[in-house]
Amino acid sequence: MFRTLRSRLLATYLVVVGLVLFLAGLGLILLLLRNPIADRQVYQRLELFAAVLRERADRGLGWAEPERLQTQLVRFGTPEARVLVLAPDGSPTIDNRPEMPSPPAEALTAPPVGQAPARGAYRDMAGRAWLTLSERWADGRVLWIATPRPTLRALLLLGDDLLTPLVQAAILALLLSTLLAWLISRWVARPLQRMVTAARAVADGDYRANLPLAGPREVQDLSTEFNQMVSKVQQSRQAQRDFVANVSHELKTPLTSIQGFAQAILDGTAGDAAAQRHAAGVIFDESQRLRRLVEDLLDLARLDAGQAALSFASLDMAVLVQAVVERMSVPAGEKGVHLEAQVRALPALVADGDRLAQVFTNLIDNAITHTPPGNSVRVTAVMQGEALLFSVEDSGPGIPPEEIGRIFERFYQVDRARRGGGGRGAGLGLAISREIVLAHGGTISAESTLGRGSRFTVRLPRARPGDSTAVRRIP
């Protein structure tokens, strides 16, 4: 019954309202018990009753008969009252309840003639509380009236004029609070129900769900986070689909070549030794391409899963950069590209040398690939503040502005016709380089001008006090 948030909110509101009404009622009862309002009402009735008796006595009308007296007592709401008339010498002349014990002498005192009736109270031997009223008539007699002090039940009866509207108001308040609690619980639960509906839609593959920013601030914040989560999930799913499509495409081309040339060897199409060597060479080259692709995919998988252990050590970055430049000068010379290097004295850097060499090699190789023969590639490594800046600048055709923001995406390749390069890579090198740089706490960026070339910059933080050689996993 109370499994839903709405029912729990409704029950909570009703419990709170009921508790408030209960405490208010209890407070009212305590107020009546502690407040002399009920006593005043009794005294007022006794005074009216005494005035009637005095008037009838002054006019010589009958009033002392037991039946007549009891009728008057009932009329004034004091049916249990005791009426005593004392002679001037103190002896009782009229007593409607002679069977009751005599009241204490101090309770029978009366004011002088002409003064207002005296109010009093006493407790009999049985412990019962009484309210008394006494007055002295002109003939010297004393009228003494006593009635039981109102109990809780009597208080409720005496306060009927007050309690009835209060009870009615309490019932009305309970009904209104129930309606209000239902509306509030519905108002609070409605955006959550929308989230449940949207979450189910997302689970079923519908990513068009977009929650409105309505309701309390906390609900709006939750809706914003939910919408962002859905957007990221959609991007992730799209990236997965693109990844599968790109991998399939990259695998299809070399596999087709391998299958075709292997078939040529098997069916004798490549009959002479030269043709067979050519077919075998193509098969070898394409298998190497497949191997590089698989290795790159494994690298990315390890980097994503945090399973790629980096061996951090204090490195002489000038030596590392010079070694990479010397190694890449051979393919640059074969293409007719001049490789320039400007490497100044650099401080030690705590990093994984092999991984950084992989990044630098990839950037220089890309620059050589996209630079036409006869042009140059410039490599720079300098310190800027507390960071090492490694940049590679080519003289190629450049990257279109609309594509510069996507070059670090996996399998993304700038239009080959516009960049003027071959298609050796699968579009994973820059993605891997970015993950390695991020694992070192650095950044990698690119800027390009069409017709003039591109520049890639790696920014790495220098060694800090306390850094030491260690093997760490990418977080």
CSV table of C-alpha atoms in Angstrom, one decimal:
chain,number,residue,atom,x,y,z
A,1,MET,CA,0.0,0.0,0.0
A,2,PHE,CA,2.9,2.4,0.8
A,3,ARG,CA,5.3,1.2,-1.9
A,4,THR,CA,4.9,4.3,-4.0
A,5,LEU,CA,6.4,7.7,-3.2
A,6,ARG,CA,3.0,9.3,-3.7
A,7,SER,CA,1.3,7.1,-1.1
A,8,ARG,CA,4.1,7.6,1.4
A,9,LEU,CA,4.0,11.4,1.0
A,10,LEU,CA,0.3,11.3,1.4
A,11,ALA,CA,0.5,9.1,4.5
A,12,THR,CA,3.2,11.3,5.9
A,13,TYR,CA,1.2,14.5,5.4
A,14,LEU,CA,-1.9,13.0,7.0
A,15,VAL,CA,0.1,11.7,10.0
A,16,VAL,CA,1.6,15.1,10.5
A,17,VAL,CA,-1.8,16.9,10.2
A,18,GLY,CA,-3.4,14.3,12.5
A,19,LEU,CA,-0.7,14.8,15.1
A,20,VAL,CA,-1.1,18.5,14.9
A,21,LEU,CA,-4.8,18.3,15.4
A,22,PHE,CA,-4.4,15.8,18.3
A,23,LEU,CA,-1.9,18.1,20.0
A,24,ALA,CA,-4.2,21.1,19.4
A,25,GLY,CA,-7.1,19.2,21.0
A,26,LEU,CA,-5.0,18.1,23.9
A,27,GLY,CA,-3.9,21.6,24.4
A,28,LEU,CA,-7.5,22.8,24.3
A,29,ILE,CA,-8.5,20.3,27.0
A,30,LEU,CA,-5.5,21.3,29.2
A,31,LEU,CA,-6.5,24.9,28.7
A,32,LEU,CA,-10.0,24.2,29.8
A,33,LEU,CA,-8.8,22.3,32.8
A,34,ARG,CA,-6.4,25.1,33.8
A,35,ASN,CA,-8.6,28.0,32.8
A,36,PRO,CA,-11.4,29.1,35.2
A,37,ILE,CA,-13.7,29.8,32.3
A,38,ALA,CA,-15.8,26.7,33.2
A,39,ASP,CA,-15.9,27.8,36.9
A,40,ARG,CA,-17.1,31.3,35.9
A,41,GLN,CA,-19.9,29.8,33.8
A,42,VAL,CA,-21.0,27.7,36.8
A,43,TYR,CA,-20.8,30.8,39.2
A,44,GLN,CA,-22.8,32.8,36.7
A,45,ARG,CA,-25.5,30.2,36.6
A,46,LEU,CA,-25.6,30.0,40.4
A,47,GLU,CA,-25.8,33.8,40.7
A,48,LEU,CA,-28.8,33.8,38.3
A,49,PHE,CA,-30.4,31.0,40.3
A,50,ALA,CA,-29.8,32.9,43.6
A,51,ALA,CA,-31.3,36.0,42.1
A,52,VAL,CA,-34.4,34.1,41.1
A,53,LEU,CA,-34.7,32.7,44.6
A,54,ARG,CA,-34.2,36.1,46.3
A,55,GLU,CA,-36.8,37.7,44.1
A,56,ARG,CA,-39.4,35.0,44.8
A,57,ALA,CA,-38.6,35.2,48.5
A,58,ASP,CA,-39.0,39.0,48.5
A,59,ARG,CA,-42.3,38.7,46.8
A,60,GLY,CA,-43.5,35.9,49.1
A,61,LEU,CA,-43.8,33.4,46.3
A,62,GLY,CA,-43.3,29.7,46.9
A,63,TRP,CA,-39.9,28.3,45.9
A,64,ALA,CA,-38.8,26.0,48.7
A,65,GLU,CA,-40.8,23.0,47.7
A,66,PRO,CA,-38.5,20.1,46.7
A,67,GLU,CA,-40.1,19.6,43.3
A,68,ARG,CA,-40.2,23.3,42.5
A,69,LEU,CA,-36.6,23.7,43.7
A,70,GLN,CA,-35.3,20.8,41.7
A,71,THR,CA,-37.1,22.1,38.6
A,72,GLN,CA,-35.3,25.4,38.9
A,73,LEU,CA,-32.0,23.7,39.4
A,74,VAL,CA,-32.5,21.6,36.3
A,75,ARG,CA,-33.5,24.7,34.4
A,76,PHE,CA,-30.3,26.5,35.4
A,77,GLY,CA,-28.1,23.5,34.5
A,78,THR,CA,-27.2,22.6,38.1
A,79,PRO,CA,-29.3,19.5,38.8
A,80,GLU,CA,-26.8,18.2,41.4
A,81,ALA,CA,-26.6,21.4,43.4
A,82,ARG,CA,-27.3,21.6,47.1
A,83,VAL,CA,-29.4,24.5,48.4
A,84,LEU,CA,-29.2,25.6,52.1
A,85,VAL,CA,-31.1,28.4,53.7
A,86,LEU,CA,-29.7,29.2,57.2
A,87,ALA,CA,-31.5,31.2,59.8
A,88,PRO,CA,-29.7,34.1,61.4
A,89,ASP,CA,-28.6,31.8,64.2
A,90,GLY,CA,-27.0,29.5,61.6
A,91,SER,CA,-29.5,26.7,61.9
A,92,PRO,CA,-30.6,25.2,58.5
A,93,THR,CA,-34.3,25.9,57.6
A,94,ILE,CA,-34.2,24.6,54.1
A,95,ASP,CA,-32.0,21.8,52.8
A,96,ASN,CA,-32.8,20.0,49.5
A,97,ARG,CA,-30.2,17.3,50.2
A,98,PRO,CA,-30.2,16.6,53.9
A,99,GLU,CA,-28.6,13.2,53.4
A,100,MET,CA,-25.3,14.8,52.4
A,101,PRO,CA,-22.7,15.6,55.1
A,102,SER,CA,-22.7,19.1,56.4
A,103,PRO,CA,-20.2,21.4,54.7
A,104,PRO,CA,-17.3,22.9,56.8
A,105,ALA,CA,-18.2,26.0,58.8
A,106,GLU,CA,-15.8,28.2,56.9
A,107,ALA,CA,-17.6,27.3,53.6
A,108,LEU,CA,-20.9,28.7,55.0
A,109,THR,CA,-19.7,32.2,55.6
A,110,ALA,CA,-21.6,34.9,53.7
A,111,PRO,CA,-21.0,38.6,53.0
A,112,PRO,CA,-23.0,41.4,54.7
A,113,VAL,CA,-26.4,42.4,53.5
A,114,GLY,CA,-26.3,44.3,50.2
A,115,GLN,CA,-23.0,43.1,49.0
A,116,ALA,CA,-22.4,40.8,46.0
A,117,PRO,CA,-22.7,37.1,46.6
A,118,ALA,CA,-19.5,35.5,47.7
A,119,ARG,CA,-17.9,32.8,45.6
A,120,GLY,CA,-16.1,29.9,47.2
A,121,ALA,CA,-14.9,26.3,46.8
A,122,TYR,CA,-14.2,23.4,49.1
A,123,ARG,CA,-13.5,19.7,48.9
A,124,ASP,CA,-15.7,17.2,50.9
A,125,MET,CA,-14.5,14.2,52.8
A,126,ALA,CA,-14.8,12.0,49.8
A,127,GLY,CA,-12.4,14.2,47.9
A,128,ARG,CA,-15.1,15.7,45.6
A,129,ALA,CA,-14.6,19.4,44.7
A,130,TRP,CA,-17.5,21.8,45.1
A,131,LEU,CA,-18.1,25.4,44.0
A,132,THR,CA,-20.2,27.5,46.4
A,133,LEU,CA,-22.1,30.7,46.3
A,134,SER,CA,-23.4,32.5,49.4
A,135,GLU,CA,-25.3,35.7,50.1
A,136,ARG,CA,-27.1,37.3,53.0
A,137,TRP,CA,-30.7,38.4,52.6
A,138,ALA,CA,-32.4,41.4,54.2
A,139,ASP,CA,-34.1,39.3,56.8
A,140,GLY,CA,-30.7,38.0,58.0
A,141,ARG,CA,-31.0,34.6,56.4
A,142,VAL,CA,-28.1,33.1,54.4
A,143,LEU,CA,-28.6,31.4,51.0
A,144,TRP,CA,-25.8,28.9,50.4
A,145,ILE,CA,-25.6,27.0,47.1
A,146,ALA,CA,-23.0,24.3,46.3
A,147,THR,CA,-22.6,22.4,43.0
A,148,PRO,CA,-19.9,19.9,42.0
A,149,ARG,CA,-17.0,21.4,40.2
A,150,PRO,CA,-17.0,20.5,36.5
A,151,THR,CA,-15.1,17.4,35.6
A,152,LEU,CA,-13.5,16.9,32.2
A,153,ARG,CA,-16.7,15.4,30.8
A,154,ALA,CA,-18.6,18.3,32.3
A,155,LEU,CA,-16.1,20.8,30.9
A,156,LEU,CA,-16.6,19.3,27.4
A,157,LEU,CA,-20.4,19.6,27.9
A,158,LEU,CA,-20.1,23.1,29.3
A,159,GLY,CA,-17.8,24.1,26.4
A,160,ASP,CA,-20.1,22.6,23.8
A,161,ASP,CA,-20.6,26.0,22.2
A,162,LEU,CA,-16.9,26.3,21.8
A,163,LEU,CA,-16.0,22.6,21.1
A,164,THR,CA,-18.6,22.0,18.4
A,165,PRO,CA,-17.2,24.6,16.0
A,166,LEU,CA,-13.7,23.5,16.8
A,167,VAL,CA,-14.4,19.9,16.1
A,168,GLN,CA,-16.1,20.9,12.8
A,169,ALA,CA,-13.1,23.1,11.9
A,170,ALA,CA,-10.8,20.2,12.7
A,171,ILE,CA,-12.7,17.8,10.5
A,172,LEU,CA,-12.8,20.4,7.7
A,173,ALA,CA,-9.0,21.0,8.2
A,174,LEU,CA,-8.4,17.3,8.0
A,175,LEU,CA,-10.3,17.0,4.7
A,176,LEU,CA,-8.7,20.0,3.2
A,177,SER,CA,-5.2,18.8,4.3
A,178,THR,CA,-5.9,15.4,2.8
A,179,LEU,CA,-6.8,17.1,-0.5
A,180,LEU,CA,-3.8,19.4,-0.3
A,181,ALA,CA,-1.5,16.4,0.6
A,182,TRP,CA,-2.8,14.5,-2.4
A,183,LEU,CA,-2.1,17.4,-4.7
A,184,ILE,CA,1.4,18.0,-3.3
A,185,SER,CA,2.3,14.3,-3.5
A,186,ARG,CA,1.1,14.2,-7.1
A,187,TRP,CA,3.0,17.4,-7.9
A,188,VAL,CA,6.2,16.0,-6.4
A,189,ALA,CA,5.8,12.5,-7.9
A,190,ARG,CA,4.8,13.6,-11.4
A,191,PRO,CA,8.3,14.6,-12.6
A,192,LEU,CA,9.6,11.4,-11.1
A,193,GLN,CA,7.0,9.4,-13.0
A,194,ARG,CA,8.1,11.3,-16.2
A,195,MET,CA,11.7,10.2,-15.5
A,196,VAL,CA,10.6,6.6,-15.1
A,197,THR,CA,8.8,6.7,-18.4
A,198,ALA,CA,11.8,8.4,-20.1
A,199,ALA,CA,14.2,5.8,-18.6
A,200,ARG,CA,12.1,3.0,-19.9
A,201,ALA,CA,12.1,4.6,-23.3
A,202,VAL,CA,15.9,4.9,-23.2
A,203,ALA,CA,16.2,1.3,-22.1
A,204,ASP,CA,14.1,0.3,-25.2
A,205,GLY,CA,16.5,2.3,-27.4
A,206,ASP,CA,14.5,5.5,-27.8
A,207,TYR,CA,16.9,8.3,-27.2
A,208,ARG,CA,14.5,11.1,-28.1
A,209,ALA,CA,13.3,11.3,-24.5
A,210,ASN,CA,13.9,14.8,-23.1
A,211,LEU,CA,12.6,15.8,-19.7
A,212,PRO,CA,11.3,19.3,-19.2
A,213,LEU,CA,12.9,21.5,-16.6
A,214,ALA,CA,9.9,21.8,-14.4
A,215,GLY,CA,9.1,21.3,-10.7
A,216,PRO,CA,11.4,22.0,-7.7
A,217,ARG,CA,15.0,23.0,-8.1
A,218,GLU,CA,16.2,19.5,-7.2
A,219,VAL,CA,14.0,17.9,-9.7
A,220,GLN,CA,15.1,20.4,-12.4
A,221,ASP,CA,18.8,19.5,-11.6
A,222,LEU,CA,17.9,15.8,-11.8
A,223,SER,CA,16.2,16.4,-15.1
A,224,THR,CA,19.2,18.2,-16.5
A,225,GLU,CA,21.6,15.4,-15.4
A,226,PHE,CA,19.2,12.8,-16.9
A,227,ASN,CA,19.1,14.7,-20.3
A,228,GLN,CA,22.8,15.0,-20.3
A,229,MET,CA,23.1,11.3,-19.5
A,230,VAL,CA,20.8,10.3,-22.3
A,231,SER,CA,22.8,12.5,-24.7
A,232,LYS,CA,26.0,10.9,-23.7
A,233,VAL,CA,24.5,7.4,-23.9
A,234,GLN,CA,23.3,8.2,-27.4
A,235,GLN,CA,26.7,9.5,-28.4
A,236,SER,CA,28.3,6.4,-26.9
A,237,ARG,CA,26.0,4.1,-28.8
A,238,GLN,CA,26.6,6.0,-32.0
A,239,ALA,CA,30.3,5.8,-31.4
A,240,GLN,CA,30.0,2.0,-30.9
A,241,ARG,CA,28.1,1.7,-34.2
A,242,ASP,CA,30.7,3.9,-36.0
A,243,PHE,CA,33.5,1.9,-34.4
A,244,VAL,CA,32.0,-1.4,-35.6
A,245,ALA,CA,31.5,0.0,-39.1
A,246,ASN,CA,35.0,1.5,-39.3
A,247,VAL,CA,36.6,-1.6,-38.0
A,248,SER,CA,34.7,-3.7,-40.5
A,249,HIS,CA,35.7,-1.3,-43.3
A,250,GLU,CA,39.4,-1.3,-42.3
A,251,LEU,CA,39.5,-5.1,-42.1
A,252,LYS,CA,37.6,-5.6,-45.3
A,253,THR,CA,40.2,-3.9,-47.6
A,254,PRO,CA,43.3,-5.9,-46.6
A,255,LEU,CA,41.4,-9.1,-46.3
A,256,THR,CA,40.0,-8.6,-49.8
A,257,SER,CA,43.6,-8.0,-51.1
A,258,ILE,CA,44.9,-11.1,-49.2
A,259,GLN,CA,42.1,-13.2,-50.5
A,260,GLY,CA,42.5,-12.0,-54.1
A,261,PHE,CA,46.2,-12.5,-54.3
A,262,ALA,CA,46.1,-15.8,-52.5
A,263,GLN,CA,43.5,-17.0,-54.9
A,264,ALA,CA,45.7,-15.9,-57.8
A,265,ILE,CA,48.5,-18.0,-56.5
A,266,LEU,CA,46.3,-21.0,-55.9
A,267,ASP,CA,44.5,-21.0,-59.3
A,268,GLY,CA,47.7,-20.2,-61.3
A,269,THR,CA,46.8,-16.7,-62.4
A,270,ALA,CA,50.1,-15.6,-60.9
A,271,GLY,CA,52.0,-18.2,-63.0
A,272,ASP,CA,55.6,-17.0,-63.2
A,273,ALA,CA,57.9,-16.5,-60.2
A,274,ALA,CA,57.8,-12.7,-60.5
A,275,ALA,CA,54.0,-12.6,-60.3
A,276,GLN,CA,54.0,-15.0,-57.4
A,277,ARG,CA,56.6,-12.9,-55.5
A,278,HIS,CA,54.5,-9.8,-56.2
A,279,ALA,CA,51.3,-11.5,-54.9
A,280,ALA,CA,53.2,-12.8,-51.8
A,281,GLY,CA,54.6,-9.3,-51.2
A,282,VAL,CA,51.0,-7.8,-51.3
A,283,ILE,CA,49.8,-10.5,-48.9
A,284,PHE,CA,52.7,-9.7,-46.5
A,285,ASP,CA,52.1,-6.0,-46.7
A,286,GLU,CA,48.4,-6.4,-46.1
A,287,SER,CA,48.9,-8.8,-43.2
A,288,GLN,CA,51.3,-6.2,-41.6
A,289,ARG,CA,48.6,-3.6,-42.0
A,290,LEU,CA,46.2,-6.0,-40.3
A,291,ARG,CA,48.7,-6.6,-37.5
A,292,ARG,CA,49.1,-2.8,-37.0
A,293,LEU,CA,45.4,-2.3,-36.9
A,294,VAL,CA,44.9,-5.1,-34.3
A,295,GLU,CA,47.7,-3.8,-32.2
A,296,ASP,CA,46.2,-0.3,-32.3
A,297,LEU,CA,42.8,-1.6,-31.3
A,298,LEU,CA,44.3,-3.5,-28.4
A,299,ASP,CA,46.2,-0.4,-27.3
A,300,LEU,CA,43.0,1.6,-27.4
A,301,ALA,CA,41.1,-1.1,-25.5
A,302,ARG,CA,43.7,-1.2,-22.8
A,303,LEU,CA,43.8,2.6,-22.5
A,304,ASP,CA,40.0,2.7,-22.2
A,305,ALA,CA,39.9,0.0,-19.6
A,306,GLY,CA,42.7,1.4,-17.6
A,307,GLN,CA,44.7,-1.8,-18.1
A,308,ALA,CA,47.7,-0.2,-19.9
A,309,ALA,CA,50.5,0.0,-17.3
A,310,LEU,CA,52.8,3.0,-17.8
A,311,SER,CA,56.4,2.7,-16.6
A,312,PHE,CA,57.1,6.2,-15.3
A,313,ALA,CA,60.8,7.2,-14.9
A,314,SER,CA,62.9,10.3,-14.9
A,315,LEU,CA,63.7,11.0,-18.6
A,316,ASP,CA,66.1,13.3,-20.4
A,317,MET,CA,63.6,14.7,-22.9
A,318,ALA,CA,66.2,16.2,-25.2
A,319,VAL,CA,67.7,12.8,-25.7
A,320,LEU,CA,64.3,11.2,-26.3
A,321,VAL,CA,63.2,13.8,-28.8
A,322,GLN,CA,66.6,13.7,-30.7
A,323,ALA,CA,66.4,9.9,-30.9
A,324,VAL,CA,62.9,10.0,-32.4
A,325,VAL,CA,63.9,12.8,-34.9
A,326,GLU,CA,67.0,10.8,-36.0
A,327,ARG,CA,64.9,7.6,-36.5
A,328,MET,CA,62.3,9.5,-38.6
A,329,SER,CA,64.8,11.2,-40.7
A,330,VAL,CA,65.2,8.1,-42.8
A,331,PRO,CA,61.6,7.9,-44.1
A,332,ALA,CA,61.6,11.7,-44.4
A,333,GLY,CA,64.6,11.5,-46.7
A,334,GLU,CA,63.1,8.7,-48.7
A,335,LYS,CA,60.1,10.9,-49.5
A,336,GLY,CA,62.2,14.0,-50.1
A,337,VAL,CA,61.0,15.9,-47.1
A,338,HIS,CA,63.5,17.9,-45.0
A,339,LEU,CA,63.1,17.2,-41.3
A,340,GLU,CA,64.2,20.1,-39.1
A,341,ALA,CA,64.6,19.9,-35.3
A,342,GLN,CA,65.0,22.6,-32.7
A,343,VAL,CA,65.6,20.9,-29.4
A,344,ARG,CA,67.0,23.0,-26.5
A,345,ALA,CA,68.3,21.8,-23.2
A,346,LEU,CA,65.3,20.3,-21.3
A,347,PRO,CA,64.9,19.4,-17.7
A,348,ALA,CA,64.0,15.9,-16.6
A,349,LEU,CA,60.5,14.7,-17.0
A,350,VAL,CA,58.8,11.8,-15.2
A,351,ALA,CA,57.1,9.9,-17.9
A,352,ASP,CA,56.9,6.6,-19.9
A,353,GLY,CA,59.6,7.0,-22.5
A,354,ASP,CA,58.3,4.3,-24.8
A,355,ARG,CA,54.8,5.7,-24.9
A,356,LEU,CA,56.0,9.3,-25.4
A,357,ALA,CA,58.3,8.1,-28.2
A,358,GLN,CA,55.2,6.4,-29.7
A,359,VAL,CA,53.3,9.8,-29.6
A,360,PHE,CA,56.2,11.8,-31.1
A,361,THR,CA,56.8,9.2,-33.8
A,362,ASN,CA,53.2,9.2,-34.8
A,363,LEU,CA,53.0,13.0,-35.1
A,364,ILE,CA,56.2,13.2,-37.1
A,365,ASP,CA,55.1,10.3,-39.3
A,366,ASN,CA,51.8,12.0,-40.0
A,367,ALA,CA,53.5,15.3,-40.8
A,368,ILE,CA,55.9,13.5,-43.3
A,369,THR,CA,53.0,11.7,-44.9
A,370,HIS,CA,51.0,14.9,-45.5
A,371,THR,CA,54.0,17.0,-46.6
A,372,PRO,CA,54.7,17.1,-50.4
A,373,PRO,CA,58.3,16.3,-51.5
A,374,GLY,CA,60.6,19.2,-51.4
A,375,ASN,CA,59.0,20.8,-48.4
A,376,SER,CA,59.9,20.6,-44.7
A,377,VAL,CA,58.7,19.3,-41.4
A,378,ARG,CA,59.8,21.3,-38.3
A,379,VAL,CA,60.0,19.7,-34.8
A,380,THR,CA,60.4,21.9,-31.7
A,381,ALA,CA,60.8,21.0,-28.1
A,382,VAL,CA,61.0,23.8,-25.5
A,383,MET,CA,60.1,24.6,-21.9
A,384,GLN,CA,57.3,27.0,-21.3
A,385,GLY,CA,56.9,27.8,-17.7
A,386,GLU,CA,56.4,24.5,-15.9
A,387,ALA,CA,55.5,22.5,-19.0
A,388,LEU,CA,57.3,20.9,-21.9
A,389,LEU,CA,55.9,21.9,-25.3
A,390,PHE,CA,56.6,19.5,-28.2
A,391,SER,CA,55.3,20.7,-31.6
A,392,VAL,CA,55.4,19.3,-35.1
A,393,GLU,CA,54.7,21.6,-38.0
A,394,ASP,CA,54.3,20.4,-41.6
A,395,SER,CA,54.0,22.2,-44.9
A,396,GLY,CA,51.0,20.2,-46.2
A,397,PRO,CA,47.7,21.3,-47.6
A,398,GLY,CA,46.2,21.8,-44.1
A,399,ILE,CA,43.0,20.6,-42.4
A,400,PRO,CA,39.6,22.2,-43.2
A,401,PRO,CA,38.2,24.1,-40.2
A,402,GLU,CA,35.1,22.0,-40.0
A,403,GLU,CA,37.2,18.9,-39.6
A,404,ILE,CA,39.9,20.1,-37.2
A,405,GLY,CA,37.8,19.3,-34.2
A,406,ARG,CA,37.3,15.7,-35.1
A,407,ILE,CA,40.8,14.6,-36.0
A,408,PHE,CA,41.4,13.0,-32.6
A,409,GLU,CA,38.3,10.8,-33.0
A,410,ARG,CA,38.9,7.1,-33.7
A,411,PHE,CA,39.0,6.1,-37.3
A,412,TYR,CA,38.4,9.6,-38.4
A,413,GLN,CA,40.5,10.6,-41.5
A,414,VAL,CA,40.6,13.9,-43.3
A,415,ASP,CA,39.5,13.7,-46.9
A,416,ARG,CA,42.5,12.1,-48.7
A,417,ALA,CA,41.9,14.0,-51.8
A,418,ARG,CA,42.3,17.3,-50.0
A,419,ARG,CA,45.3,16.3,-47.8
A,420,GLY,CA,47.2,14.8,-50.7
A,421,GLY,CA,48.4,11.8,-48.8
A,422,GLY,CA,48.2,8.1,-49.0
A,423,GLY,CA,45.9,5.9,-47.0
A,424,ARG,CA,48.2,3.8,-45.0
A,425,GLY,CA,46.7,4.5,-41.6
A,426,ALA,CA,43.3,3.5,-40.1
A,427,GLY,CA,42.7,6.8,-38.2
A,428,LEU,CA,43.7,5.4,-34.8
A,429,GLY,CA,47.2,7.0,-34.3
A,430,LEU,CA,46.0,10.4,-33.1
A,431,ALA,CA,43.3,8.8,-30.9
A,432,ILE,CA,46.0,6.6,-29.2
A,433,SER,CA,48.3,9.6,-28.9
A,434,ARG,CA,45.6,11.6,-27.2
A,435,GLU,CA,45.0,8.9,-24.6
A,436,ILE,CA,48.7,8.5,-23.9
A,437,VAL,CA,49.1,12.3,-23.4
A,438,LEU,CA,46.1,12.5,-21.2
A,439,ALA,CA,47.5,9.6,-19.1
A,440,HIS,CA,50.6,11.8,-18.5
A,441,GLY,CA,48.4,14.7,-17.3
A,442,GLY,CA,49.1,16.6,-20.5
A,443,THR,CA,47.1,18.0,-23.5
A,444,ILE,CA,47.4,17.7,-27.2
A,445,SER,CA,46.0,20.1,-29.7
A,446,ALA,CA,46.0,21.0,-33.4
A,447,GLU,CA,45.8,24.1,-35.5
A,448,SER,CA,45.9,24.4,-39.2
A,449,THR,CA,45.7,26.8,-42.1
A,450,LEU,CA,44.5,25.6,-45.5
A,451,GLY,CA,47.3,25.7,-48.1
A,452,ARG,CA,50.0,26.4,-45.5
A,453,GLY,CA,50.1,23.3,-43.2
A,454,SER,CA,49.2,22.1,-39.7
A,455,ARG,CA,50.8,22.2,-36.3
A,456,PHE,CA,50.3,19.6,-33.5
A,457,THR,CA,51.3,20.6,-30.0
A,458,VAL,CA,51.8,18.3,-27.0
A,459,ARG,CA,52.0,20.0,-23.6
A,460,LEU,CA,53.4,17.9,-20.7
A,461,PRO,CA,53.9,18.9,-17.1
A,462,ARG,CA,57.5,18.8,-15.9
A,463,ALA,CA,58.8,16.7,-13.1
A,464,ARG,CA,57.6,17.8,-9.6
A,465,PRO,CA,59.3,17.3,-6.2
A,466,GLY,CA,58.3,13.9,-5.0
A,467,ASP,CA,57.8,12.3,-8.4
A,468,SER,CA,59.7,9.0,-8.7
A,469,THR,CA,60.1,6.1,-10.9
A,470,ALA,CA,57.0,3.9,-10.8
A,471,VAL,CA,54.7,1.7,-12.8
A,472,ARG,CA,51.2,3.1,-12.9
A,473,ARG,CA,48.0,2.2,-14.5
A,474,ILE,CA,46.1,4.7,-16.5
A,475,PRO,CA,43.2,5.9,-14.3
